[in-house]
PDB file of C-alpha atoms in Angstrom:
ATOM      1  CA  VAL A 927       3.638  19.196 -12.089  1.00  0.00           C
ATOM      2  CA  ASP A 928       6.401  21.065 -13.760  1.00  0.00           C
ATOM      3  CA  PRO A 929       4.989  24.589 -14.004  1.00  0.00           C
ATOM      4  CA  TRP A 930       7.244  25.802 -16.759  1.00  0.00           C
ATOM      5  CA  TRP A 931       6.587  22.842 -19.074  1.00  0.00           C
ATOM      6  CA  ALA A 932       2.904  22.693 -18.152  1.00  0.00           C
ATOM      7  CA  GLU A 933       2.403  26.382 -19.085  1.00  0.00           C
ATOM      8  CA  ARG A 934       4.633  26.267 -22.188  1.00  0.00           C
ATOM      9  CA  LEU A 935       2.894  23.142 -23.653  1.00  0.00           C
ATOM     10  CA  HIS A 936      -0.499  24.189 -22.378  1.00  0.00           C
ATOM     11  CA  MET A 937      -0.876  20.943 -20.414  1.00  0.00           C
ATOM     12  CA  PRO A 938      -1.690  21.979 -16.842  1.00  0.00           C
ATOM     13  CA  THR A 939      -1.286  18.489 -15.333  1.00  0.00           C
ATOM     14  CA  LEU A 940       2.048  17.678 -17.042  1.00  0.00           C
ATOM     15  CA  THR A 941       4.546  15.911 -14.768  1.00  0.00           C
ATOM     16  CA  PRO A 942       7.986  14.371 -15.557  1.00  0.00           C
ATOM     17  CA  ARG A 943       6.523  11.000 -14.580  1.00  0.00           C
ATOM     18  CA  TRP A 944       3.709  11.245 -17.035  1.00  0.00           C
ATOM     19  CA  ILE A 945       6.239  12.112 -19.832  1.00  0.00           C
ATOM     20  CA  LEU A 946       8.439   9.052 -18.966  1.00  0.00           C
ATOM     21  CA  GLN A 947       5.440   6.742 -18.774  1.00  0.00           C
ATOM     22  CA  TYR A 948       4.011   8.088 -22.066  1.00  0.00           C
ATOM     23  CA  TRP A 949       7.358   7.800 -23.796  1.00  0.00           C
ATOM     24  CA  GLY A 950       8.025   4.320 -22.536  1.00  0.00           C
ATOM     25  CA  THR A 951       4.632   2.870 -23.148  1.00  0.00           C
ATOM     26  CA  GLU A 952       2.909   4.779 -25.879  1.00  0.00           C
ATOM     27  CA  VAL A 953       5.863   5.832 -28.058  1.00  0.00           C
ATOM     28  CA  CYS A 954       8.266   2.931 -27.649  1.00  0.00           C
ATOM     29  CA  ARG A 955       6.100  -0.043 -26.808  1.00  0.00           C
ATOM     30  CA  ALA A 956       2.959   0.828 -28.721  1.00  0.00           C
ATOM     31  CA  GLY A 957       4.618   2.899 -31.511  1.00  0.00           C
ATOM     32  CA  PHE A 958       7.787   0.873 -32.151  1.00  0.00           C
ATOM     33  CA  HIS A 959       7.735  -2.788 -30.691  1.00  0.00           C
ATOM     34  CA  ASP A 960       6.003  -4.348 -27.733  1.00  0.00           C
ATOM     35  CA  ASP A 961       9.293  -6.004 -26.733  1.00  0.00           C
ATOM     36  CA  ILE A 962      11.516  -2.964 -26.960  1.00  0.00           C
ATOM     37  CA  TRP A 963      12.358  -2.812 -23.254  1.00  0.00           C
ATOM     38  CA  ILE A 964      12.763  -6.603 -22.962  1.00  0.00           C
ATOM     39  CA  ALA A 965      15.246  -6.515 -25.907  1.00  0.00           C
ATOM     40  CA  SER A 966      17.139  -3.626 -24.288  1.00  0.00           C
ATOM     41  CA  LEU A 967      17.523  -5.534 -21.077  1.00  0.00           C
ATOM     42  CA  GLU A 968      18.436  -8.824 -22.781  1.00  0.00           C
ATOM     43  CA  ASN A 969      21.246  -6.899 -24.608  1.00  0.00           C
ATOM     44  CA  LYS A 970      22.585  -5.488 -21.380  1.00  0.00           C
ATOM     45  CA  LEU A 971      22.494  -8.897 -19.696  1.00  0.00           C
ATOM     46  CA  ARG A 972      24.545 -10.545 -22.488  1.00  0.00           C
ATOM     47  CA  HIS A 973      27.580  -8.589 -21.175  1.00  0.00           C
ATOM     48  CA  SER A 974      26.959  -8.970 -17.450  1.00  0.00           C
ATOM     49  CA  GLN A 975      27.685 -11.656 -14.888  1.00  0.00           C
ATOM     50  CA  ASP A 976      25.985  -9.729 -12.076  1.00  0.00           C
ATOM     51  CA  ASP A 977      22.770 -10.709 -10.330  1.00  0.00           C
ATOM     52  CA  VAL A 978      19.944  -8.304 -11.427  1.00  0.00           C
ATOM     53  CA  VAL A 979      16.851  -7.042  -9.683  1.00  0.00           C
ATOM     54  CA  ILE A 980      14.128  -5.602 -11.903  1.00  0.00           C
ATOM     55  CA  SER A 981      12.049  -3.292  -9.742  1.00  0.00           C
ATOM     56  CA  ASP A 982       9.207  -2.494 -11.981  1.00  0.00           C
ATOM     57  CA  CYS A 983       7.534  -5.099 -14.222  1.00  0.00           C
ATOM     58  CA  ARG A 984       4.011  -4.251 -15.316  1.00  0.00           C
ATOM     59  CA  PHE A 985       3.295  -6.045 -18.572  1.00  0.00           C
ATOM     60  CA  PRO A 986       2.582  -9.809 -19.182  1.00  0.00           C
ATOM     61  CA  ASN A 987       5.393 -10.078 -21.805  1.00  0.00           C
ATOM     62  CA  GLU A 988       7.889  -8.673 -19.341  1.00  0.00           C
ATOM     63  CA  ILE A 989       6.920 -11.184 -16.717  1.00  0.00           C
ATOM     64  CA  ARG A 990       7.097 -14.057 -19.266  1.00  0.00           C
ATOM     65  CA  ALA A 991      10.575 -12.972 -20.384  1.00  0.00           C
ATOM     66  CA  ILE A 992      11.864 -12.919 -16.747  1.00  0.00           C
ATOM     67  CA  LYS A 993      10.474 -16.368 -16.114  1.00  0.00           C
ATOM     68  CA  GLN A 994      11.839 -17.746 -19.387  1.00  0.00           C
ATOM     69  CA  ALA A 995      15.263 -16.497 -18.471  1.00  0.00           C
ATOM     70  CA  GLY A 996      15.078 -18.371 -15.190  1.00  0.00           C
ATOM     71  CA  GLY A 997      14.183 -15.380 -13.025  1.00  0.00           C
ATOM     72  CA  ARG A 998      11.655 -15.123 -10.192  1.00  0.00           C
ATOM     73  CA  VAL A 999       8.760 -12.634 -10.147  1.00  0.00           C
ATOM     74  CA  ILE A1000       7.635 -11.404  -6.707  1.00  0.00           C
ATOM     75  CA  ARG A1001       4.891  -8.852  -6.243  1.00  0.00           C
ATOM     76  CA  VAL A1002       5.320  -6.863  -3.048  1.00  0.00           C
ATOM     77  CA  VAL A1003       2.203  -5.084  -1.773  1.00  0.00           C
ATOM     78  CA  ARG A1004       2.461  -2.408   0.826  1.00  0.00           C
ATOM     79  CA  GLY A1005      -0.826  -1.860   2.530  1.00  0.00           C
ATOM     80  CA  VAL A1006      -4.257  -1.907   0.970  1.00  0.00           C
ATOM     81  CA  GLU A1007      -4.472  -1.463  -2.731  1.00  0.00           C
ATOM     82  CA  PRO A1008      -6.093   1.961  -3.648  1.00  0.00           C
ATOM     83  CA  GLU A1009      -9.600   1.992  -5.094  1.00  0.00           C
ATOM     84  CA  TRP A1010      -8.335   2.809  -8.571  1.00  0.00           C
ATOM     85  CA  TYR A1011      -5.954  -0.242  -8.547  1.00  0.00           C
ATOM     86  CA  ASN A1012      -8.177  -2.647 -10.603  1.00  0.00           C
ATOM     87  CA  ALA A1013      -9.051   0.021 -13.244  1.00  0.00           C
ATOM     88  CA  ALA A1014      -5.367   0.843 -13.728  1.00  0.00           C
ATOM     89  CA  LEU A1015      -4.367  -2.763 -13.779  1.00  0.00           C
ATOM     90  CA  SER A1016      -6.902  -3.631 -16.575  1.00  0.00           C
ATOM     91  CA  VAL A1017      -4.473  -1.866 -18.977  1.00  0.00           C
ATOM     92  CA  ASN A1018      -1.859  -4.395 -18.277  1.00  0.00           C
ATOM     93  CA  ARG A1019      -3.881  -7.587 -18.344  1.00  0.00           C
ATOM     94  CA  GLY A1020      -3.099 -10.459 -20.653  1.00  0.00           C
ATOM     95  CA  ALA A1021      -5.398 -11.663 -23.438  1.00  0.00           C
ATOM     96  CA  ASN A1022      -7.182 -14.043 -20.952  1.00  0.00           C
ATOM     97  CA  GLY A1023      -7.794 -11.217 -18.502  1.00  0.00           C
ATOM     98  CA  ASN A1024      -5.416 -12.766 -15.954  1.00  0.00           C
ATOM     99  CA  SER A1025      -3.427 -10.139 -14.137  1.00  0.00           C
ATOM    100  CA  ARG A1026      -2.135 -12.359 -11.327  1.00  0.00           C
ATOM    101  CA  PHE A1027       1.242 -13.607 -12.579  1.00  0.00           C
ATOM    102  CA  ALA A1028       3.472 -13.146  -9.515  1.00  0.00           C
ATOM    103  CA  THR A1029       3.820 -14.265  -5.939  1.00  0.00           C
ATOM    104  CA  PHE A1030       1.894 -12.110  -3.526  1.00  0.00           C
ATOM    105  CA  LEU A1031       3.330 -10.905  -0.246  1.00  0.00           C
ATOM    106  CA  ARG A1032       1.597  -8.801   2.277  1.00  0.00           C
ATOM    107  CA  GLY A1033       3.116  -7.464   5.467  1.00  0.00           C
ATOM    108  CA  ARG A1034       6.594  -6.617   6.528  1.00  0.00           C
ATOM    109  CA  ARG A1035       9.900  -6.811   4.710  1.00  0.00           C
ATOM    110  CA  GLU A1036      10.759  -9.904   6.779  1.00  0.00           C
ATOM    111  CA  CYS A1037       8.367 -11.781   4.472  1.00  0.00           C
ATOM    112  CA  LEU A1038      11.018 -11.510   1.652  1.00  0.00           C
ATOM    113  CA  GLN A1039      13.705 -13.398   3.672  1.00  0.00           C
ATOM    114  CA  GLY A1040      14.489 -16.751   2.084  1.00  0.00           C
ATOM    115  CA  LEU A1041      12.793 -15.897  -1.266  1.00  0.00           C
ATOM    116  CA  LEU A1042      16.042 -14.853  -2.864  1.00  0.00           C
ATOM    117  CA  PRO A1043      19.477 -16.466  -2.787  1.00  0.00           C
TER     118      PRO A1043
END
């Protein structure tokens, strides 16, 4: 919680992370266009020859875009998922309710060896 902003805006649980998530999801995706962040990334990639790692992919259209571009999606799970996981995940499910789009890995980082070039 950022005490100054929380007090100034009368939002006692306000955090920088909440602001970024709200801006990215509610304002830009829901309020402007569902593919805004995909289009932004596509534009950046047009001018790059570098390999790219996308470290956070939460929505079905983002996963589809990566796969359509020839990318691989790998879901890394560290430990047991918390009790709130399924409730939070339901926000990001596709129309068919399927949230399992990616490869699942459990355990140590050695599990990743050989998955990427």
